[in-house]
Tab-separated table of C-alpha atoms and ligand atoms in Angstrom:
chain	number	residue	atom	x	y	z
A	27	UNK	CA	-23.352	26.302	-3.003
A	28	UNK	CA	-26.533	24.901	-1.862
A	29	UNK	CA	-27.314	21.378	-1.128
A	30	UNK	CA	-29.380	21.273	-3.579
A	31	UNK	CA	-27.295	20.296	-6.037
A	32	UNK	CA	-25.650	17.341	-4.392
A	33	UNK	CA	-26.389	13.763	-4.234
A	34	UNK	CA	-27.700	13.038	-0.722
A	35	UNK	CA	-25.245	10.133	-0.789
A	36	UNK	CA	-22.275	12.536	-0.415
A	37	UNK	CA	-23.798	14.810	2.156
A	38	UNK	CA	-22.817	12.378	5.479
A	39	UNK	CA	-18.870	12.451	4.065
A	40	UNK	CA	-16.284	14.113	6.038
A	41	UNK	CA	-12.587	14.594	4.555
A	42	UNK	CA	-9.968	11.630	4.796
A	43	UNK	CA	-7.892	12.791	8.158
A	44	UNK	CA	-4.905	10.558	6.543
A	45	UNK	CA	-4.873	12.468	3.436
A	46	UNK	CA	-6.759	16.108	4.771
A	47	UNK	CA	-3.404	16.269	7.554
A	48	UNK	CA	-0.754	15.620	5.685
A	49	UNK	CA	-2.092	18.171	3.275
A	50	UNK	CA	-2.054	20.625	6.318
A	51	UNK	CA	1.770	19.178	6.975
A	52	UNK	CA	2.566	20.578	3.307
A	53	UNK	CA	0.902	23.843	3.716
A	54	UNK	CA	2.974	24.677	7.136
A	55	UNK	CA	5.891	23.424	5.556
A	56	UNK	CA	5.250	25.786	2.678
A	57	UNK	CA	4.428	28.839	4.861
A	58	UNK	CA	8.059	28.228	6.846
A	59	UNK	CA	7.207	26.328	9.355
A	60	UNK	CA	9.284	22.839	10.262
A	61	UNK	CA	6.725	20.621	10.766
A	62	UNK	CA	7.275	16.930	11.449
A	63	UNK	CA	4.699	15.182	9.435
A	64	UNK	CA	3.884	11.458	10.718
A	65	UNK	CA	0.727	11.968	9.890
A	66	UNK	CA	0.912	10.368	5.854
A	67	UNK	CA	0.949	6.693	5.654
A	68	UNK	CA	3.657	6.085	3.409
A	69	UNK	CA	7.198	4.905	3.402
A	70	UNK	CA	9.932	7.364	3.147
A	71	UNK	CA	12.392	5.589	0.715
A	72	UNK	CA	12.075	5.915	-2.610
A	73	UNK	CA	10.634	3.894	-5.806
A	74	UNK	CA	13.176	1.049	-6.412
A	75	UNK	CA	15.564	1.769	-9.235
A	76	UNK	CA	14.108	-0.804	-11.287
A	77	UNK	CA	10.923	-0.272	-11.114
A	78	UNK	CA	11.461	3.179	-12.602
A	79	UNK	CA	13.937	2.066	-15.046
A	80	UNK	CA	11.111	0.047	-16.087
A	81	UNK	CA	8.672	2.911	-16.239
A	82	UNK	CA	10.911	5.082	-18.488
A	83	UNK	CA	11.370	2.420	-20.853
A	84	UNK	CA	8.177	1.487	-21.071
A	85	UNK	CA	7.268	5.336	-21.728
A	86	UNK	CA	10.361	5.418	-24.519
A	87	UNK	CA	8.360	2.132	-26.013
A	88	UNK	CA	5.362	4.254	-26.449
A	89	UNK	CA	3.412	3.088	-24.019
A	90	UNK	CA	1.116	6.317	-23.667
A	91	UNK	CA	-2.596	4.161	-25.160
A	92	UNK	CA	-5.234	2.522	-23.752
A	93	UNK	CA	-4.609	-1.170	-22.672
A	94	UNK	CA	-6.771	-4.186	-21.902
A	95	UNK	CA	-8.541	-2.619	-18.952
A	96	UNK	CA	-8.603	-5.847	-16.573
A	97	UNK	CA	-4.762	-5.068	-16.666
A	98	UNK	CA	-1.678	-5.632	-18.650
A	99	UNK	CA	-1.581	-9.289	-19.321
A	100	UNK	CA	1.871	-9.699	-18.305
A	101	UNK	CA	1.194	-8.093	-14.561
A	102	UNK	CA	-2.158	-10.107	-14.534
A	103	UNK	CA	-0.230	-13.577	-15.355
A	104	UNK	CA	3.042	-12.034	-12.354
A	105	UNK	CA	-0.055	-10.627	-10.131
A	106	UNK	CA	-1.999	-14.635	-10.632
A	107	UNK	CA	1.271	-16.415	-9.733
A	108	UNK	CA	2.019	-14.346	-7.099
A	109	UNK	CA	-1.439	-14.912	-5.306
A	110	UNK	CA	-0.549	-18.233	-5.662
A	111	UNK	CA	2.906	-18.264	-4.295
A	112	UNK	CA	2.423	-16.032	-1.542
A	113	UNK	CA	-1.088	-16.408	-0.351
A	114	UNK	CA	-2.232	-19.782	-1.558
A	115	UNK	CA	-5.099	-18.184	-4.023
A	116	UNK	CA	-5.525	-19.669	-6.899
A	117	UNK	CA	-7.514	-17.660	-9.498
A	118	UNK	CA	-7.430	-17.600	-13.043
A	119	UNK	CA	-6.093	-13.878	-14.567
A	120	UNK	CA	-10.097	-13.571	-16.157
A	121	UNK	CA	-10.477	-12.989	-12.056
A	122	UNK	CA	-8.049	-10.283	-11.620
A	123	UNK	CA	-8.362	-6.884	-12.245
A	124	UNK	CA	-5.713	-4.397	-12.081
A	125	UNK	CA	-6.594	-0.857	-10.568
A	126	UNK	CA	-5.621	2.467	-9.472
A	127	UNK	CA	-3.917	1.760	-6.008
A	128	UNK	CA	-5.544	-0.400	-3.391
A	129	UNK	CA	-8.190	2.368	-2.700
A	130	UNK	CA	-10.257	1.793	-6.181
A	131	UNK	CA	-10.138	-1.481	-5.863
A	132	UNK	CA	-12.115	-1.160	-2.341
A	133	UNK	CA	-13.967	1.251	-3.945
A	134	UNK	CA	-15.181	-0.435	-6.893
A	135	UNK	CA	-15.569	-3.813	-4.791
A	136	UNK	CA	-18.062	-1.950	-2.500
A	137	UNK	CA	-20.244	-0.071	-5.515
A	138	UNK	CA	-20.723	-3.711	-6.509
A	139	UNK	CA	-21.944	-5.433	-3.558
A	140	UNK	CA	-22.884	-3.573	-1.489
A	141	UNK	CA	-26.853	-2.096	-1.722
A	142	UNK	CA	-28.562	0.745	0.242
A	143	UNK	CA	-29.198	-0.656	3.615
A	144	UNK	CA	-26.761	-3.570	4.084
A	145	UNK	CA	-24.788	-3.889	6.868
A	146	UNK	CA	-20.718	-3.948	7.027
A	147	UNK	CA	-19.219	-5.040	9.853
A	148	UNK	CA	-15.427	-3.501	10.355
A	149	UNK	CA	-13.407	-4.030	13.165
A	150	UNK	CA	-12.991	-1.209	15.108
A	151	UNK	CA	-10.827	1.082	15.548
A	152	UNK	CA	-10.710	1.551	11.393
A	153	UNK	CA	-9.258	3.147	8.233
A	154	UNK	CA	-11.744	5.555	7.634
A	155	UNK	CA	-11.913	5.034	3.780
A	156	UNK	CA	-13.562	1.424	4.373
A	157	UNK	CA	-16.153	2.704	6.258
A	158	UNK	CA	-16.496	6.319	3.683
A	159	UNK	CA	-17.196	3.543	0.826
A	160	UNK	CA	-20.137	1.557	2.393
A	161	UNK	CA	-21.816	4.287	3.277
A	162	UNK	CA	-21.458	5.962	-0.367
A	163	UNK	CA	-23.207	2.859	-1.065
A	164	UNK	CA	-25.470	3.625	1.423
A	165	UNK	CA	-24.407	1.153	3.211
A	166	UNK	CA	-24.372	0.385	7.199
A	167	UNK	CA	-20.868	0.516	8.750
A	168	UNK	CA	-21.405	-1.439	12.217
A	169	UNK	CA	-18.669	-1.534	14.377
A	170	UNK	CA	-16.673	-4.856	15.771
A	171	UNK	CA	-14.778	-3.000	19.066
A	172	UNK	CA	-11.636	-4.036	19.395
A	173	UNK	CA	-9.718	-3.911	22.689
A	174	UNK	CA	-5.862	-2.811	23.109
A	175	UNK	CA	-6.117	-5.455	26.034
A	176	UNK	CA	-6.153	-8.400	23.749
A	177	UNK	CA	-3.641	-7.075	21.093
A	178	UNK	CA	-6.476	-5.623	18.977
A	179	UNK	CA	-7.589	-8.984	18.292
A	180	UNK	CA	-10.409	-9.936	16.320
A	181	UNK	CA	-12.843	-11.566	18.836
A	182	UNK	CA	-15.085	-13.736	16.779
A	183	UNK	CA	-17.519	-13.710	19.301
A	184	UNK	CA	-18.172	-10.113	19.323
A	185	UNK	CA	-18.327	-10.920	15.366
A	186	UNK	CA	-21.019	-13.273	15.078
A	187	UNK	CA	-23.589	-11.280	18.106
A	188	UNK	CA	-23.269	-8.553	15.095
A	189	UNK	CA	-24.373	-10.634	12.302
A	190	UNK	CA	-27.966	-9.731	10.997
A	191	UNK	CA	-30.226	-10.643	8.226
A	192	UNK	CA	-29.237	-7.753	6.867
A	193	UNK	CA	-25.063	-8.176	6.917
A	194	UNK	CA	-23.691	-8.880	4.158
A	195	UNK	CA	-20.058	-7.900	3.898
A	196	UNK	CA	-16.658	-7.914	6.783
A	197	UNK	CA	-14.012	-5.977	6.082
A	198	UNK	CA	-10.572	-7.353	7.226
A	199	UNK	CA	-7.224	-5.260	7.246
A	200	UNK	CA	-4.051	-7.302	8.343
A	201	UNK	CA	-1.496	-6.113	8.945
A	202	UNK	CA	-4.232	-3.424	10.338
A	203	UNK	CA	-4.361	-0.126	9.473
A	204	UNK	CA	-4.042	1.870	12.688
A	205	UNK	CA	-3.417	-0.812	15.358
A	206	UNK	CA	-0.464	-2.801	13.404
A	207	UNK	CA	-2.489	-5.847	14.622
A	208	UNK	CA	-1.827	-9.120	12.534
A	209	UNK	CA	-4.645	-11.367	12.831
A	210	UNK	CA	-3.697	-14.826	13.692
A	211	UNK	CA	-4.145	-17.758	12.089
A	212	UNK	CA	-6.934	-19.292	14.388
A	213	UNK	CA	-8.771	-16.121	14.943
A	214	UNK	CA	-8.981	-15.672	10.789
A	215	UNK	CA	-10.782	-19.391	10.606
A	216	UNK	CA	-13.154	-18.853	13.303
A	217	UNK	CA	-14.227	-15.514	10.897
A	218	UNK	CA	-13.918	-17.889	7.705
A	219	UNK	CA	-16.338	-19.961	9.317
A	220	UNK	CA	-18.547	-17.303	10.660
A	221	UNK	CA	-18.626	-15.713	6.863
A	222	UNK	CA	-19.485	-19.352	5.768
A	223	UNK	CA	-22.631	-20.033	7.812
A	224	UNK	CA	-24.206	-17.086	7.116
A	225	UNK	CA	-23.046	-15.949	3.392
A	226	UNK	CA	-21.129	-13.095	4.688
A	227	UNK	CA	-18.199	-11.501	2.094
A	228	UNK	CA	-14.534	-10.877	3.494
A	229	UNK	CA	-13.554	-7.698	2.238
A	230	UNK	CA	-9.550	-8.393	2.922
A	231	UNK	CA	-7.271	-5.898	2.512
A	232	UNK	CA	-3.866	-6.761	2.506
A	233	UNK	CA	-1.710	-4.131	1.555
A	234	UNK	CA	0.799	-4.301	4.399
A	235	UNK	CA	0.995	-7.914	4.298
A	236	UNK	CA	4.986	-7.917	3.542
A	237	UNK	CA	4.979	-5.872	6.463
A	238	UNK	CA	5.703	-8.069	9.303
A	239	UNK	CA	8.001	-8.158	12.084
A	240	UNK	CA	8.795	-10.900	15.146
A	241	UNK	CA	7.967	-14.214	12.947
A	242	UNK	CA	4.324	-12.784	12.727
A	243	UNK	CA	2.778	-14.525	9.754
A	244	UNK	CA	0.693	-13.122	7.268
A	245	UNK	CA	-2.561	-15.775	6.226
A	246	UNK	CA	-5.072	-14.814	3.506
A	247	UNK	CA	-9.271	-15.642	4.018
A	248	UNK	CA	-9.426	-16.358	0.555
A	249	UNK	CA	-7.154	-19.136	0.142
A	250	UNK	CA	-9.295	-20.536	2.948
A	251	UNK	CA	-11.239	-23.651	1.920
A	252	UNK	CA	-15.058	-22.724	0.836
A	253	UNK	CA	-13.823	-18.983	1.104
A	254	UNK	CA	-12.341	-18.482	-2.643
A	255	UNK	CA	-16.172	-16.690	-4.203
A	256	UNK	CA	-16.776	-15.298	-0.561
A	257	UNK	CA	-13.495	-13.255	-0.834
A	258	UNK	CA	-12.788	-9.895	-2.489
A	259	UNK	CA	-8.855	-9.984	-2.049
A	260	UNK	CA	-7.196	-6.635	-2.102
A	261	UNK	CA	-3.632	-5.840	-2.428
A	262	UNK	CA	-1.495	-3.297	-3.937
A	263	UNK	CA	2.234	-1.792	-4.295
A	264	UNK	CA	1.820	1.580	-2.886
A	265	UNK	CA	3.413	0.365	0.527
A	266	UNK	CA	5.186	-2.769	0.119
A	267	UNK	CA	7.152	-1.216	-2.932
A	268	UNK	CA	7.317	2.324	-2.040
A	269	UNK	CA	4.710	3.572	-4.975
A	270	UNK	CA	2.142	5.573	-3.000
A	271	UNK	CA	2.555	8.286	-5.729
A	272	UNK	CA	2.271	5.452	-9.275
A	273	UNK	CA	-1.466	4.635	-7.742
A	274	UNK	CA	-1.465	0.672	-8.617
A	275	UNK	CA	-3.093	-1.745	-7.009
A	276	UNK	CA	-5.285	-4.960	-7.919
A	277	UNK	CA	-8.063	-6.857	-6.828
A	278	UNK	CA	-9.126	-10.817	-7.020
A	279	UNK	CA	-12.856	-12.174	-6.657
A	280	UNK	CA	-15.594	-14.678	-7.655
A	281	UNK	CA	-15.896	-14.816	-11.686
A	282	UNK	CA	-19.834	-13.174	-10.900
A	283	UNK	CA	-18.275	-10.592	-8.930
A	284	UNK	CA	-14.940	-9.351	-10.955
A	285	UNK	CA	-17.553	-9.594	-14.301
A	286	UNK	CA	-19.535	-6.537	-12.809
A	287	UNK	CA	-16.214	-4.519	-10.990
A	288	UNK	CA	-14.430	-4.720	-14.236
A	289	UNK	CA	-17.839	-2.844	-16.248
A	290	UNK	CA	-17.429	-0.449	-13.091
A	291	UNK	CA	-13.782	0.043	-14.225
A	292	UNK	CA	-14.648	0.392	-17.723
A	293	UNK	CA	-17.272	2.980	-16.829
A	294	UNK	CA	-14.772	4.767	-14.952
A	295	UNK	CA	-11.089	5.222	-14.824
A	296	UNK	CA	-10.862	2.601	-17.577
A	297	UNK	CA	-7.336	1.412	-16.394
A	298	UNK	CA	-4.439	2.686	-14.624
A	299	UNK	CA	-1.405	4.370	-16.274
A	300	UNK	CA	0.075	1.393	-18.983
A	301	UNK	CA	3.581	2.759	-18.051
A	302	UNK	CA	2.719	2.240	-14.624
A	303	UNK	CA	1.497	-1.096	-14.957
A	304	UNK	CA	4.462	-1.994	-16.758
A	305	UNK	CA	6.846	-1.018	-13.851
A	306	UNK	CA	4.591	-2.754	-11.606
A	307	UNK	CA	5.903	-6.105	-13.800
A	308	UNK	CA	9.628	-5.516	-12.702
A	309	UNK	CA	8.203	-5.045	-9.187
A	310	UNK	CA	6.649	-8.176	-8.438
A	311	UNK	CA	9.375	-10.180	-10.966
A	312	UNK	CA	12.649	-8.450	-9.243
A	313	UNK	CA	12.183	-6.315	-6.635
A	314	UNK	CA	11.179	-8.587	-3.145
A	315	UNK	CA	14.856	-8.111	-2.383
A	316	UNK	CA	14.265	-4.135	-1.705
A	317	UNK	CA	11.052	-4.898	0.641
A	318	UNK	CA	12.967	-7.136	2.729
A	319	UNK	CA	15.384	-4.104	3.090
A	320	UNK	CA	12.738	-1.812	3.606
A	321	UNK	CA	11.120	-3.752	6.401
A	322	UNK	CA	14.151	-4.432	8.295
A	323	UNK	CA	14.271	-0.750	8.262
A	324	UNK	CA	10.687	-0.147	9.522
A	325	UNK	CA	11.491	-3.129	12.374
A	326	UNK	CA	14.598	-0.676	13.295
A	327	UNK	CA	12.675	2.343	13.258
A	328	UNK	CA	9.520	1.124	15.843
A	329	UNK	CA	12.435	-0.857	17.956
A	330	UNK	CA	13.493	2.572	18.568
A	331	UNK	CA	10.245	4.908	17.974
A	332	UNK	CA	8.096	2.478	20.094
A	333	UNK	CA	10.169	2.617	23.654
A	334	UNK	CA	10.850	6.076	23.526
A	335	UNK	CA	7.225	6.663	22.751
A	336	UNK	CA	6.247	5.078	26.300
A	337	UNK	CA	9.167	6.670	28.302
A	338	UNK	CA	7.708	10.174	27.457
A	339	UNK	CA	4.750	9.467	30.169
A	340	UNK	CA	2.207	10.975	27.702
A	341	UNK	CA	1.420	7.440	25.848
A	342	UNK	CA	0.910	4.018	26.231
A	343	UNK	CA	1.941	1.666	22.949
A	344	UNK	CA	2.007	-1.823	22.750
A	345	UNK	CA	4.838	-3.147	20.265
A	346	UNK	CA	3.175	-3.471	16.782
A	347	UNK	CA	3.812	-6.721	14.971
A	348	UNK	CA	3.106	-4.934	11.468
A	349	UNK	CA	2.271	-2.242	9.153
A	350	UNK	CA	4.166	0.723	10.239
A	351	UNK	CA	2.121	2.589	12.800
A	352	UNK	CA	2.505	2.627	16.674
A	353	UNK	CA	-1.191	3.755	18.129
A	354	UNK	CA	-0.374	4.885	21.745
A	355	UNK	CA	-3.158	4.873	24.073
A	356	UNK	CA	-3.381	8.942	25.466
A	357	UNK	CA	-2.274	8.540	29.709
A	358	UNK	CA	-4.209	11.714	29.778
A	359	UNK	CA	-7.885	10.597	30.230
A	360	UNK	CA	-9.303	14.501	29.846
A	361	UNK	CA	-7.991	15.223	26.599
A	362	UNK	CA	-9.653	14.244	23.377
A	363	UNK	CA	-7.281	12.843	20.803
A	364	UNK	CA	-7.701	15.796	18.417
A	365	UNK	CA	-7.053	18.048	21.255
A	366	UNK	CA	-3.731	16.533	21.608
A	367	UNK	CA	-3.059	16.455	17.792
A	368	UNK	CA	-3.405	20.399	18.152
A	369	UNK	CA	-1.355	20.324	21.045
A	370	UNK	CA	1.788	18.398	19.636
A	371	UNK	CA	1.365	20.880	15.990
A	372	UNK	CA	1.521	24.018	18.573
A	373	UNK	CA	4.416	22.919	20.621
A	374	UNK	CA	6.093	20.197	19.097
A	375	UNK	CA	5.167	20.942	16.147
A	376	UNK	CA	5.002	17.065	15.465
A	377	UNK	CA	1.857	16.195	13.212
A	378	UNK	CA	0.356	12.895	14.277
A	379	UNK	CA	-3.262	11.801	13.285
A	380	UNK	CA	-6.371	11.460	16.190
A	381	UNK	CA	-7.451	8.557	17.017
A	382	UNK	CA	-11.194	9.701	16.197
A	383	UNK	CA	-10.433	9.295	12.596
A	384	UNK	CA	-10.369	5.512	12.990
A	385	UNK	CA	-14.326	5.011	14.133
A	386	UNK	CA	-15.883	5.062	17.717
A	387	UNK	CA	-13.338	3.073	19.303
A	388	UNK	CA	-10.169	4.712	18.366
A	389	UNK	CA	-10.780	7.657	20.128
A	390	UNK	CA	-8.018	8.481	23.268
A	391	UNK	CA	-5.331	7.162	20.883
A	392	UNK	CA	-2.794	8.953	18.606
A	393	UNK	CA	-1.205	7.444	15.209
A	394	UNK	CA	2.266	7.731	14.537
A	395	UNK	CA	3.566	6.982	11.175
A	396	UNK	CA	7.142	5.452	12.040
A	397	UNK	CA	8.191	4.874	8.184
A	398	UNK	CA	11.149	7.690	8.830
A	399	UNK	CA	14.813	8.056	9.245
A	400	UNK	CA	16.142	8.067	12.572
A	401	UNK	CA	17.050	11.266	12.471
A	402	UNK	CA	13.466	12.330	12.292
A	403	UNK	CA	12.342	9.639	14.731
A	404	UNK	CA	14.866	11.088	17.346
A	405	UNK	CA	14.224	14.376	16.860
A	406	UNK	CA	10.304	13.743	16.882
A	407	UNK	CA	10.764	12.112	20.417
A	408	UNK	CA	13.206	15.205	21.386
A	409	UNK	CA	10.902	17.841	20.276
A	410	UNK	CA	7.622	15.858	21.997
A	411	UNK	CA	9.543	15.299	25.278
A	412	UNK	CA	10.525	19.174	25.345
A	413	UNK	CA	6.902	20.129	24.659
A	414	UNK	CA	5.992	17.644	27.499
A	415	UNK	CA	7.869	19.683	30.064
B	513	LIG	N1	-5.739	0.047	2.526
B	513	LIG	C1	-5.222	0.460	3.691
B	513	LIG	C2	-5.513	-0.329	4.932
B	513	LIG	C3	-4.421	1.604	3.748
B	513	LIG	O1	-3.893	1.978	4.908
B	513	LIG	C4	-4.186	2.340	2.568
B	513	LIG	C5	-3.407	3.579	2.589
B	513	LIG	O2	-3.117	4.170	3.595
B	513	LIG	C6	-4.737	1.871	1.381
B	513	LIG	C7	-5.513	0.729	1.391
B	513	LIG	C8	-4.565	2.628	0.094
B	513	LIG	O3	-3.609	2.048	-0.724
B	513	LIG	P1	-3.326	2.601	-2.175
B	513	LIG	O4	-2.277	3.668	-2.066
B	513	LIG	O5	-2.842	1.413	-2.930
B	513	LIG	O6	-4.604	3.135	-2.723
């Protein structure tokens, strides 16, 4: 088909490498081939038992019609108390909206601030789909480098030489989505004040934020005094609850700005799955229990995953303090990161994702998903050290 009959603001986009790969993982798999996928970002346990319980029931109830589209009340009122509890936000449900995984609440947050020409800073290396949604604004990614010499640290300094007339958004990911960086506290004020001198928006997308290991702390922007209409606070339950598949997430921002994202919604997907939203109730009220389970698991899994990584000679990987990716540094200077991706399918058949699919800066690493049993993790480092021979 010829160009002609797309919109120019969909011409610049290239596939999502963390959902393209994995893809390719299922393919192989399908074709015969035993392909070890830590390419897909997701945890490999399954949906706690009560949060499908709940699901059924609710389905059994008859809840298969349209509901308020801001959210079920009851997971706005769980979703309001629990930005309270945990992250020291306090928003009334009106400024809540409940969406279709973390990834349409970025999406509509962007479509509704962000206008052809602005300028986004992101910290880079990146998740890709950030970036992909300014610039289907058409929008101005601009890159904040960050270094594996200072832990992947946000260096405010670097932040504010970026700032323009023309920025009007930052995007923050912590626990960060590839490096496993968690911002600290002091580094997260001296952006706070940054966004407050010159009107800036945090964009902060915490996802992983149960996802911590080594005392690391977790601190939200937008409980942050003169922060609370600056912030668009993202979360979701695809990763701390095992529920990539149930696609529920939420959002929280200024009365001005959640008035216009919910018309967005209403124009759009209307509202997630009721049934869905109902299990994401028993979630938040009973499930913590099976996180803190989960991550102990994921703190096993890169005690072992990480090490072995770095005795193979090919990589270099500082110890992540969250998420659940290790991003090695490639030793091998000559060889681009997708080059190596292609290497490790062909002989290791081990599918990890380039580093080039995380922005300018991410290129000469790999990322590893280490959400896997140790059987896979051990055999992963067996089949890589074999291929390394
Ligand atoms: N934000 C980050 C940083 C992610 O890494 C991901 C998924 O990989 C998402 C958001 C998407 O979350 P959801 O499944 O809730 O759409």
């Amino acid at each position: 088909m010829s160009s002609k009959h797309l919109a120019d603001r969909v011409l610049s986009l290239t596939p999502s490498a963390t959902v393209s790969l994995p893809d390719k993982a299922r393919a192989l798999r399908k074709s015969g081939i035993d392909v070890i996928d830590l390419s897909e970002g997701q945890p490999h346990f399954d949906t706690p038992a009560p949060i499908k319980d709940a699901a059924k029931d609710a389905l059994d109830q008859g809840m298969v019609f349209y509901i308020e589209s801001s959210g079920l009340p009851d997971l706005l009122l769980e979703i309001r108390a629990k930005l309270e509890r945990d992250n020291g936000i306090d928003v009334p449900t009106s400024q809540i909206m409940v969406t279709v995984g973390a990834k349409q609440a970025i999406f509509t947050a962007i479509i509704c601030t962000i206008n052809p020409g602005d300028e986004v800073l992101i910290p880079d290396p990146y998740w890709g789909s950030h970036a992909s949604c300014v610039r289907l604004a058409g929008g101005k990614p601009v890159s904040v480098p960050m270094r594996t010499e200072n832990g992947f640290a946000i260096d405010s300094r670097k932040v504010e030489e970026m700032v323009t007339s023309k920025t009007k958004m930052i995007v923050l990911s912590s626990p960060h989505n590839p490096t496993g960086m968690v911002v600290s506290r002091d580094d997260l004020e001296s952006v706070a004040d940054i966004c407050k001198k010159h009107e800036i928006l945090a964009l902060s997308d915490e996802i992983y934020e149960k996802i911590v290991y080594d005392g690391a702390r977790h601190y939200s922007i937008g409980s942050f005094l003169g922060m609370e209409d600056l912030t668009i606070t993202v979360n979701g339950f695809s990763k701390p609850y095992s529920m990539t598949g149930w696609r529920l997430g939420y959002v929280a921002a200024s009365k001005e700005i959640m008035s216009r994202m919910l018309m967005v919604q209403q124009h759009s997907v209307t509202h997630p799955a009721a049934f869905v939203e109902k299990a994401g109730v028993t979630a938040l009220r009973e499930c913590d229990k099976y996180v803190e389970d989960m991550v102990r698991d994921y703190q096993r899994a890169r005690d072992y995953f990480v090490p072995e990584l770095n005795k193979i000679g090919m990589f270099s990987c500082a110890i992540p303090k969250g998420a659940f990716y290790a991003f090695p540094r490639i030793t091998d200077k000559s060889m681009t990161s997708a080059q190596l991706v292609d290497i490790l399918l062909e002989k290791a058949r081990v599918l990890a994702v380039p580093g080039s699919s995380f922005g300018r800066h991410g290129e000469g690493y790999l990322r590893f998903v280490y959400a896997q049993t140790m059987e896979t993790l051990k055999k992963t480092i067996q089949r890589i050290k074999e291929s390394a021979r």
